[in-house]
mmCIF file of C-alpha atoms in Angstrom:
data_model
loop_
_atom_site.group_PDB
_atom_site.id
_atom_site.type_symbol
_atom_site.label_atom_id
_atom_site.label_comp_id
_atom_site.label_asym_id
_atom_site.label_seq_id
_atom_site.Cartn_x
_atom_site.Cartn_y
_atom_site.Cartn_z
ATOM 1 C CA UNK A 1 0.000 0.000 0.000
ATOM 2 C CA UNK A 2 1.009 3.860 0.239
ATOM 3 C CA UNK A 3 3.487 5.492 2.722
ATOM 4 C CA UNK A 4 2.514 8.376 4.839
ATOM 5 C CA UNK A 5 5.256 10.449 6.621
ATOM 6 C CA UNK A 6 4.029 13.142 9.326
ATOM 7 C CA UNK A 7 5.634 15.462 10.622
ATOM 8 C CA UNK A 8 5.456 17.518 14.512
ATOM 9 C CA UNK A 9 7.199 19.592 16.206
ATOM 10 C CA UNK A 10 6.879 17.942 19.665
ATOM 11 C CA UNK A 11 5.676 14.749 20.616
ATOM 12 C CA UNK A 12 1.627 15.377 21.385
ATOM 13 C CA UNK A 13 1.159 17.275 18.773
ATOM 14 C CA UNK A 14 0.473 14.299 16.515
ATOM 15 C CA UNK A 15 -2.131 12.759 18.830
ATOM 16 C CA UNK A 16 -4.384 16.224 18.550
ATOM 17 C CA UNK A 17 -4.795 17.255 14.918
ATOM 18 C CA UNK A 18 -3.241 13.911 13.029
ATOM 19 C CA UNK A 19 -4.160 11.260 14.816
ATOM 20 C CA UNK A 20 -7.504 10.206 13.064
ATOM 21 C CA UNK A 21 -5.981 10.453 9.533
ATOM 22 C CA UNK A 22 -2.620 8.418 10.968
ATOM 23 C CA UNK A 23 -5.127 5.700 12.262
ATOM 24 C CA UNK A 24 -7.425 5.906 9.632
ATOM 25 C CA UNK A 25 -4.273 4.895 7.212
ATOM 26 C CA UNK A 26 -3.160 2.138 9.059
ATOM 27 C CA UNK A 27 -5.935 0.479 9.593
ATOM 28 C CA UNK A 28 -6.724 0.480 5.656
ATOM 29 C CA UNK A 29 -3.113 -1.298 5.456
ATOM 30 C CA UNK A 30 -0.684 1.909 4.803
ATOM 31 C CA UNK A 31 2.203 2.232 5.954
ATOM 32 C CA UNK A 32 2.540 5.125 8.558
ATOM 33 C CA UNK A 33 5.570 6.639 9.527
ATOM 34 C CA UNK A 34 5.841 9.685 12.327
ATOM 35 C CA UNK A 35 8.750 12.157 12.459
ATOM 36 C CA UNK A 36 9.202 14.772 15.183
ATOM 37 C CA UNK A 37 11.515 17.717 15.175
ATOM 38 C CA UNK A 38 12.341 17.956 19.003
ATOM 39 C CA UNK A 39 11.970 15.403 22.210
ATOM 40 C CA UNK A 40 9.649 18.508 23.550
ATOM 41 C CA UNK A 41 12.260 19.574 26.436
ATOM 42 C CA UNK A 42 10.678 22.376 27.347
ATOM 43 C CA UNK A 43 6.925 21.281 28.137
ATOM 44 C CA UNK A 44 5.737 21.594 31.485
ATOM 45 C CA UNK A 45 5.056 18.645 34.004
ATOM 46 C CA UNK A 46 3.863 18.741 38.128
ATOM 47 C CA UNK A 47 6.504 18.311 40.403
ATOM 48 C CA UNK A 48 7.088 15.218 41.430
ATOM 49 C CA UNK A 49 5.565 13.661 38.002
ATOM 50 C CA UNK A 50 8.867 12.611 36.973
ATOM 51 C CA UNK A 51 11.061 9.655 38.571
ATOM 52 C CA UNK A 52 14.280 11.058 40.586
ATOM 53 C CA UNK A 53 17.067 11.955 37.596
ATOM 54 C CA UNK A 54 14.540 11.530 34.602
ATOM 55 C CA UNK A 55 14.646 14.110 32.007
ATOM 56 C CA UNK A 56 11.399 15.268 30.559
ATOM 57 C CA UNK A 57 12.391 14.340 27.224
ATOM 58 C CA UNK A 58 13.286 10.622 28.484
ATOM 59 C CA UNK A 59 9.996 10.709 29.608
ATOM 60 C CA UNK A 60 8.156 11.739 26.298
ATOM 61 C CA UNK A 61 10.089 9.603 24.022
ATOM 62 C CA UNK A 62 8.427 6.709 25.965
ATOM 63 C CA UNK A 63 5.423 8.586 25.760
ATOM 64 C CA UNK A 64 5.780 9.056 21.740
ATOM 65 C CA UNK A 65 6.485 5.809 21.123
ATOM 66 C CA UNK A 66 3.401 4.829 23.870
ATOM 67 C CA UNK A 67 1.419 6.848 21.157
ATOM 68 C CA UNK A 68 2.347 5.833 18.148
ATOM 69 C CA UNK A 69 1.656 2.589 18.735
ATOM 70 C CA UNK A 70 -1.477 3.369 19.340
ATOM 71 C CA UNK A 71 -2.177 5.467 15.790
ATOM 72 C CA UNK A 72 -0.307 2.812 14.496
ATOM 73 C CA UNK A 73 2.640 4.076 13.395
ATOM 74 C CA UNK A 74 5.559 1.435 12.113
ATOM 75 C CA UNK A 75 8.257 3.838 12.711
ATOM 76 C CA UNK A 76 9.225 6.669 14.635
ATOM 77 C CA UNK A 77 12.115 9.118 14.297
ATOM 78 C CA UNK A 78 13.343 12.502 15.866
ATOM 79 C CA UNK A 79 15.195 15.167 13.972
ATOM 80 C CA UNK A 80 17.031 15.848 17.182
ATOM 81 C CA UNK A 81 16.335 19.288 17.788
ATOM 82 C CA UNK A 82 15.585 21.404 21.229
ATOM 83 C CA UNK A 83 12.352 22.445 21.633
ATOM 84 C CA UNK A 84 12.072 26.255 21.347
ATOM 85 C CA UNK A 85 9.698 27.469 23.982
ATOM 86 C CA UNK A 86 6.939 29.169 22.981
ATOM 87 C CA UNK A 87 7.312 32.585 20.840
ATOM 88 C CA UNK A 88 9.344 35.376 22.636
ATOM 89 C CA UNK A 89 10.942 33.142 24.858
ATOM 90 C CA UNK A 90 14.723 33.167 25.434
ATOM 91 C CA UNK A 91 15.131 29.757 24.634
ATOM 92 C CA UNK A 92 14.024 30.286 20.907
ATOM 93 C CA UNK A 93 17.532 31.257 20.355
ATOM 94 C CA UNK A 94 19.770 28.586 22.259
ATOM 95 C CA UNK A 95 21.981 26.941 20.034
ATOM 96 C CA UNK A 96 19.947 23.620 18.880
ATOM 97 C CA UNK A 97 16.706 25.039 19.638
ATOM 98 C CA UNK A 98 14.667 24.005 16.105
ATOM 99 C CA UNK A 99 13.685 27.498 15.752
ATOM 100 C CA UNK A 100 17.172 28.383 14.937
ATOM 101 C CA UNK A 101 18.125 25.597 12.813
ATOM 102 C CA UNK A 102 18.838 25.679 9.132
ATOM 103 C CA UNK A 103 15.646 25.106 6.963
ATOM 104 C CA UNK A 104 18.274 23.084 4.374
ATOM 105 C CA UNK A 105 19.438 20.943 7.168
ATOM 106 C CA UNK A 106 16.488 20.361 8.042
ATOM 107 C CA UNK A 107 14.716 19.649 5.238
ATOM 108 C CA UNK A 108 18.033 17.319 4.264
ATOM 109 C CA UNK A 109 17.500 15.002 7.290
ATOM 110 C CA UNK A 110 13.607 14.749 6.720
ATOM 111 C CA UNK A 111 13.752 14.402 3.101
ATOM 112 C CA UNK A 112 16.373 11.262 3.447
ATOM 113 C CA UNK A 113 13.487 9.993 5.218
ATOM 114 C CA UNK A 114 10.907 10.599 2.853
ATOM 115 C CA UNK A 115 13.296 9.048 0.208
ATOM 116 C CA UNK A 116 13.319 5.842 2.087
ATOM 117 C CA UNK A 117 10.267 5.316 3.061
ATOM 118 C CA UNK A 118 9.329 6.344 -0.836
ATOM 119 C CA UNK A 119 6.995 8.322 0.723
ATOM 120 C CA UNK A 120 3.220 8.860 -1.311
ATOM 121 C CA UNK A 121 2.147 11.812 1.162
ATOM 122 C CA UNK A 122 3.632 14.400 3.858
ATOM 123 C CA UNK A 123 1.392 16.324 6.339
ATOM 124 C CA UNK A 124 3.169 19.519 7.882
ATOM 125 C CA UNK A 125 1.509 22.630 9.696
ATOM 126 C CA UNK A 126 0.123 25.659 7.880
ATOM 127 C CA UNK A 127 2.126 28.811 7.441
ATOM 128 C CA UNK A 128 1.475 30.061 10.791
ATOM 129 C CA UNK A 129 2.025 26.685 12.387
ATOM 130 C CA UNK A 130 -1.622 26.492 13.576
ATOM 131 C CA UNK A 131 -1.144 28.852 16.737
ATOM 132 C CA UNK A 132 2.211 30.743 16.148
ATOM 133 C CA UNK A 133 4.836 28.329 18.011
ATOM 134 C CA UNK A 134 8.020 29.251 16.478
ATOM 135 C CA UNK A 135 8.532 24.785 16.261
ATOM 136 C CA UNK A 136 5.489 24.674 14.284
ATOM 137 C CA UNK A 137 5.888 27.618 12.074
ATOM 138 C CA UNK A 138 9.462 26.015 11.443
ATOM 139 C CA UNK A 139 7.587 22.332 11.200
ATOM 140 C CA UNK A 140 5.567 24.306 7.912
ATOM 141 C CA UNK A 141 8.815 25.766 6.254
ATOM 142 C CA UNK A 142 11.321 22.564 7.187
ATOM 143 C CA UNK A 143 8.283 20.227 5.392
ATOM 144 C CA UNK A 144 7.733 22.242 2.501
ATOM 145 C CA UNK A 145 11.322 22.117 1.222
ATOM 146 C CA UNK A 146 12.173 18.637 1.981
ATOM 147 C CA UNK A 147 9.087 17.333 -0.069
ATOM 148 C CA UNK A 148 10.875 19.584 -2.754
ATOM 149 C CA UNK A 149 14.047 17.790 -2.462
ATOM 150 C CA UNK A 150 12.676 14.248 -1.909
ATOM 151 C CA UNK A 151 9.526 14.507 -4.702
ATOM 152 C CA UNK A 152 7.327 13.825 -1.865
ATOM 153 C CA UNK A 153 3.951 13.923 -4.548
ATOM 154 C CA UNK A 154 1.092 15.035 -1.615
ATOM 155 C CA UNK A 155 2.073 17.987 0.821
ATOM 156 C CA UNK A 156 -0.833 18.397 3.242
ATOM 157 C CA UNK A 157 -0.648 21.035 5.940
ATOM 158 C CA UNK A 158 -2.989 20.883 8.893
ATOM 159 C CA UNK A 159 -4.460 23.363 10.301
ATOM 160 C CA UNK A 160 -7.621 24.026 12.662
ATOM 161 C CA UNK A 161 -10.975 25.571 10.853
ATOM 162 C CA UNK A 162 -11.477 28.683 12.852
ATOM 163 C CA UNK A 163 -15.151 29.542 11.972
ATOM 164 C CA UNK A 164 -16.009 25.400 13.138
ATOM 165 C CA UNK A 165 -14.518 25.809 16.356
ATOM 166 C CA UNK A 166 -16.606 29.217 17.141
ATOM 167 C CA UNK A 167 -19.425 27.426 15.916
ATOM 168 C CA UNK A 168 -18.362 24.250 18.038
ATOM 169 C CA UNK A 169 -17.733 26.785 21.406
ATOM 170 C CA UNK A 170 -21.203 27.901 21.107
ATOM 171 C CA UNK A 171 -23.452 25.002 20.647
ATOM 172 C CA UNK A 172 -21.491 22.943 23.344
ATOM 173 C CA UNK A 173 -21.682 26.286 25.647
ATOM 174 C CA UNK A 174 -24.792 24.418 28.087
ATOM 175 C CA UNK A 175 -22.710 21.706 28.570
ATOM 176 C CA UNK A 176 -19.473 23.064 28.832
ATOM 177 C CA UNK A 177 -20.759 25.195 32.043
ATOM 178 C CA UNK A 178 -22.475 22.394 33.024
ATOM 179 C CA UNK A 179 -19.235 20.039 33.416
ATOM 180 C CA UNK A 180 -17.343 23.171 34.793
ATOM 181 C CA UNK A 181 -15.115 23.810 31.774
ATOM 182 C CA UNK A 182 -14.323 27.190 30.805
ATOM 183 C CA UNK A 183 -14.361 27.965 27.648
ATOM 184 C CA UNK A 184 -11.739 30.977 25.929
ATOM 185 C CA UNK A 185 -13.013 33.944 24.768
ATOM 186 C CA UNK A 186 -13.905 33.779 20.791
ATOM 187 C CA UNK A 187 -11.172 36.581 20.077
ATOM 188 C CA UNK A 188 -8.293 33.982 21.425
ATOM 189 C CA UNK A 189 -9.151 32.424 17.900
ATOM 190 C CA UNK A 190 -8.131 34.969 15.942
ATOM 191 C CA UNK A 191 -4.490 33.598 15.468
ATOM 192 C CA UNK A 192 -5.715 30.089 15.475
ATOM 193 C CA UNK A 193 -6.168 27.632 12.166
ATOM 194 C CA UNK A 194 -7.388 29.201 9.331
ATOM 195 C CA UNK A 195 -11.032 29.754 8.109
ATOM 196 C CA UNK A 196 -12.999 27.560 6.371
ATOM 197 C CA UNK A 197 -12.414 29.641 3.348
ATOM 198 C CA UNK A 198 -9.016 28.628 2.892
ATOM 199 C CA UNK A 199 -8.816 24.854 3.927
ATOM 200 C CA UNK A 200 -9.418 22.363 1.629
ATOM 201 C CA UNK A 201 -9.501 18.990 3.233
ATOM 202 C CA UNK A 202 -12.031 17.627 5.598
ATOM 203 C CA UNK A 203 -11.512 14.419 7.336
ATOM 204 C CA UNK A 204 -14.089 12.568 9.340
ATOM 205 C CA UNK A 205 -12.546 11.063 11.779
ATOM 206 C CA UNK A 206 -14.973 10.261 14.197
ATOM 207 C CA UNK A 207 -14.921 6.156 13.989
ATOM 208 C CA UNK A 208 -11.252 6.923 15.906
ATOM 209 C CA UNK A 209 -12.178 9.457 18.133
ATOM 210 C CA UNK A 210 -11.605 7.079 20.960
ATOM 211 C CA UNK A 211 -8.008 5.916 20.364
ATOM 212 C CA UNK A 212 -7.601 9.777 19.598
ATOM 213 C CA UNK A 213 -8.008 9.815 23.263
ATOM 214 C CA UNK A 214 -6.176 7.154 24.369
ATOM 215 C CA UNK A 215 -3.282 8.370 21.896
ATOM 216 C CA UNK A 216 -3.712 11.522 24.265
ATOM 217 C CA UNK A 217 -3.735 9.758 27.034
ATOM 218 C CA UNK A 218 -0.377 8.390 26.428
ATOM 219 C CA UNK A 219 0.969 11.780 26.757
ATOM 220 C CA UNK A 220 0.354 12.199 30.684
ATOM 221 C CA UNK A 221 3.189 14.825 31.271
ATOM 222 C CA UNK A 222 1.621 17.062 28.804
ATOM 223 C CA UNK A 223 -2.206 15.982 29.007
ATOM 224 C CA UNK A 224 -3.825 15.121 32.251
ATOM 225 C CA UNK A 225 -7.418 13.942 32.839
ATOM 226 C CA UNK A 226 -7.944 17.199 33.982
ATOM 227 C CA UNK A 227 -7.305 19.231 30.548
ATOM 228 C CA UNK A 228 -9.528 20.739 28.260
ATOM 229 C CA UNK A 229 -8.871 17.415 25.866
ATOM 230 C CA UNK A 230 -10.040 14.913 28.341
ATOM 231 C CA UNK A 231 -12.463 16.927 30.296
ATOM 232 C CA UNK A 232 -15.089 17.590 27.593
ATOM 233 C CA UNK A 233 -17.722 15.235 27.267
ATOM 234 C CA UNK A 234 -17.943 12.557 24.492
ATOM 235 C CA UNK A 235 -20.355 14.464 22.280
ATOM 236 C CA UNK A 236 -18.116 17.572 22.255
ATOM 237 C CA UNK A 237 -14.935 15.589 22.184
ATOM 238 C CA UNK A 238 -16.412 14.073 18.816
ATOM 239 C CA UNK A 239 -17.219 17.641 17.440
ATOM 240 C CA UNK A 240 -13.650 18.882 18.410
ATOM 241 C CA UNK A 241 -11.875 16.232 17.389
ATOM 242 C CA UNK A 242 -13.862 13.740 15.159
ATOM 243 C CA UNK A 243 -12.860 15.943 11.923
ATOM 244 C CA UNK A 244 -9.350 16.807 10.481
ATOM 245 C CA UNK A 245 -8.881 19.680 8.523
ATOM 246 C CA UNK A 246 -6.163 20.003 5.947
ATOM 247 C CA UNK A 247 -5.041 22.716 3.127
ATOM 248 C CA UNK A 248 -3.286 21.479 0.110
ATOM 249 C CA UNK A 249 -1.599 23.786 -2.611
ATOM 250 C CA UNK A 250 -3.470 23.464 -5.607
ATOM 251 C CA UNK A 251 -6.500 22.477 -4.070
ATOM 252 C CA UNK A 252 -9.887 24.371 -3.760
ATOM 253 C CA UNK A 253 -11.664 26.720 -3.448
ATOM 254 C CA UNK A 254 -13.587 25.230 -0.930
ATOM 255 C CA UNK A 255 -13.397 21.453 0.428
ATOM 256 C CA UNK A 256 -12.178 19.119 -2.382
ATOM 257 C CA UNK A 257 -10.560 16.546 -0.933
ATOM 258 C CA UNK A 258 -12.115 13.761 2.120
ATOM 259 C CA UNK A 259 -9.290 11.720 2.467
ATOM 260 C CA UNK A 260 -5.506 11.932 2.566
ATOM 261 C CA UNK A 261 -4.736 8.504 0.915
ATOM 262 C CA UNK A 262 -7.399 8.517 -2.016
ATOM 263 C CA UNK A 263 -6.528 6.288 -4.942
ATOM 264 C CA UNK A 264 -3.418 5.431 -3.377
ATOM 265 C CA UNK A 265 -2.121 1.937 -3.791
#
């Protein structure tokens, strides 16, 4: 069958807005392949989460590899990079950080991926990254060039559909007060996703919303039961994350594409 290569900044990320479509793949018999960038030093964990003289990133290797398992993934690499930090933060410019790496290195190491695994499609991030992490944005520009230098034939960047997660805030409102979750403010979307205007792959995902959640489940230094991905009740788990949303050069206007691997053999 086909080859899929993803690619993430920091392990988690893959479980949140890839995971249905890396799932979905494998369990239609095609071979799925997950690449991140950096071992995601600098998330955040409780004290006393981690055993005496473990590293976070020691930690969410396991974790990765925990997870991509479940999405079924048959192999996993890192780029070796440092995470950056989020946007502003000193650490975007520590030597190593992937923020500050060379976009032709980069794109070198993933693209001698992609040219053994003869890879059929790549996902990346949009050109903002999805939120504006510096990783992500770098995720976007890293992907791009190395599907240029391997031939990689499908380049899909995902991205969140702004106008569906408004809509998605506001029907689920009742029951989000109800369960005791608080919702953001409408205007923190403005440098989220894209709008539906510009995407132009939908993905139902919704027959794996479940391992979706146990693929975020495997991430427990970075999502506990208690965050806004496990707290939300099935029906507005499903809305949030039963549907993957895509935008691929070339493509549109408007939704054209349903499925990553189509006519892929």
């Amino acid at each position: 069958m086909a080859t899929m290569v993803t690619f993430h900044a920091h392990p988690d990320d893959e479980s949140i807005g890839c995971g249905g479509v890396m799932r979905k793949a494998a369990d239609e018999g095609h071979r799925v392949v997950l690449v991140v960038a950096t071992r995601g030093e600098h998330g955040e964990v409780p004290d006393g989460f981690l055993d005496p003289d473990e590293q976070l990133w020691e930690r969410r290797v396991v974790e990765t590899q925990a997870c991509a398992d479940i999405l079924g993934a048959q192999r996993l690499e890192f780029l070796g990079y440092v995470d950056s930090g989020m946007m502003g933060e000193p650490t975007n410019d520590l030597p190593g950080s992937f923020w500050t790496a060379d976009i032709e290195e980069a794109a070198q190491k993933l693209a001698s991926i992609l040219r053994e695994e003869n890879a059929d499609v790549l996902t990346i991030y949009d050109d903002n990254g999805g939120y504006g992490h510096p990783d992500h944005i770098r995720v976007h520009r890293v992907g791009r060039r190395a599907a240029e230098i391997a031939g990689t034939p499908r380049v899909y960047q995902g991205t969140m559909n702004r106008d569906y997660m408004i809509a998605g805030m506001k029907a689920f409102a009742a029951q989000a007060a109800e369960a005791g979750i608080e919702q953001p403010d409408p205007a923190d979307f403005d440098n989220m996703g894209k709008p539906e205007s510009e995407i132009t792959v939908r993905v139902d995902v919704t027959p794996w919303t479940k391992v979706k959640r146990a693929a975020m489940r495997a991430h427990a230094s970075q999502i506990s039961e208690e965050s806004f991905f496990l707290s939300m009740p099935d029906e507005a788990f499903d809305y949030s994350f039963g549907v993957e949303w895509f935008i691929r050069e070339g493509q549109g206007p408007g939704i054209t594409e349903t499925d990553l691997m189509a006519g892929l053999r």
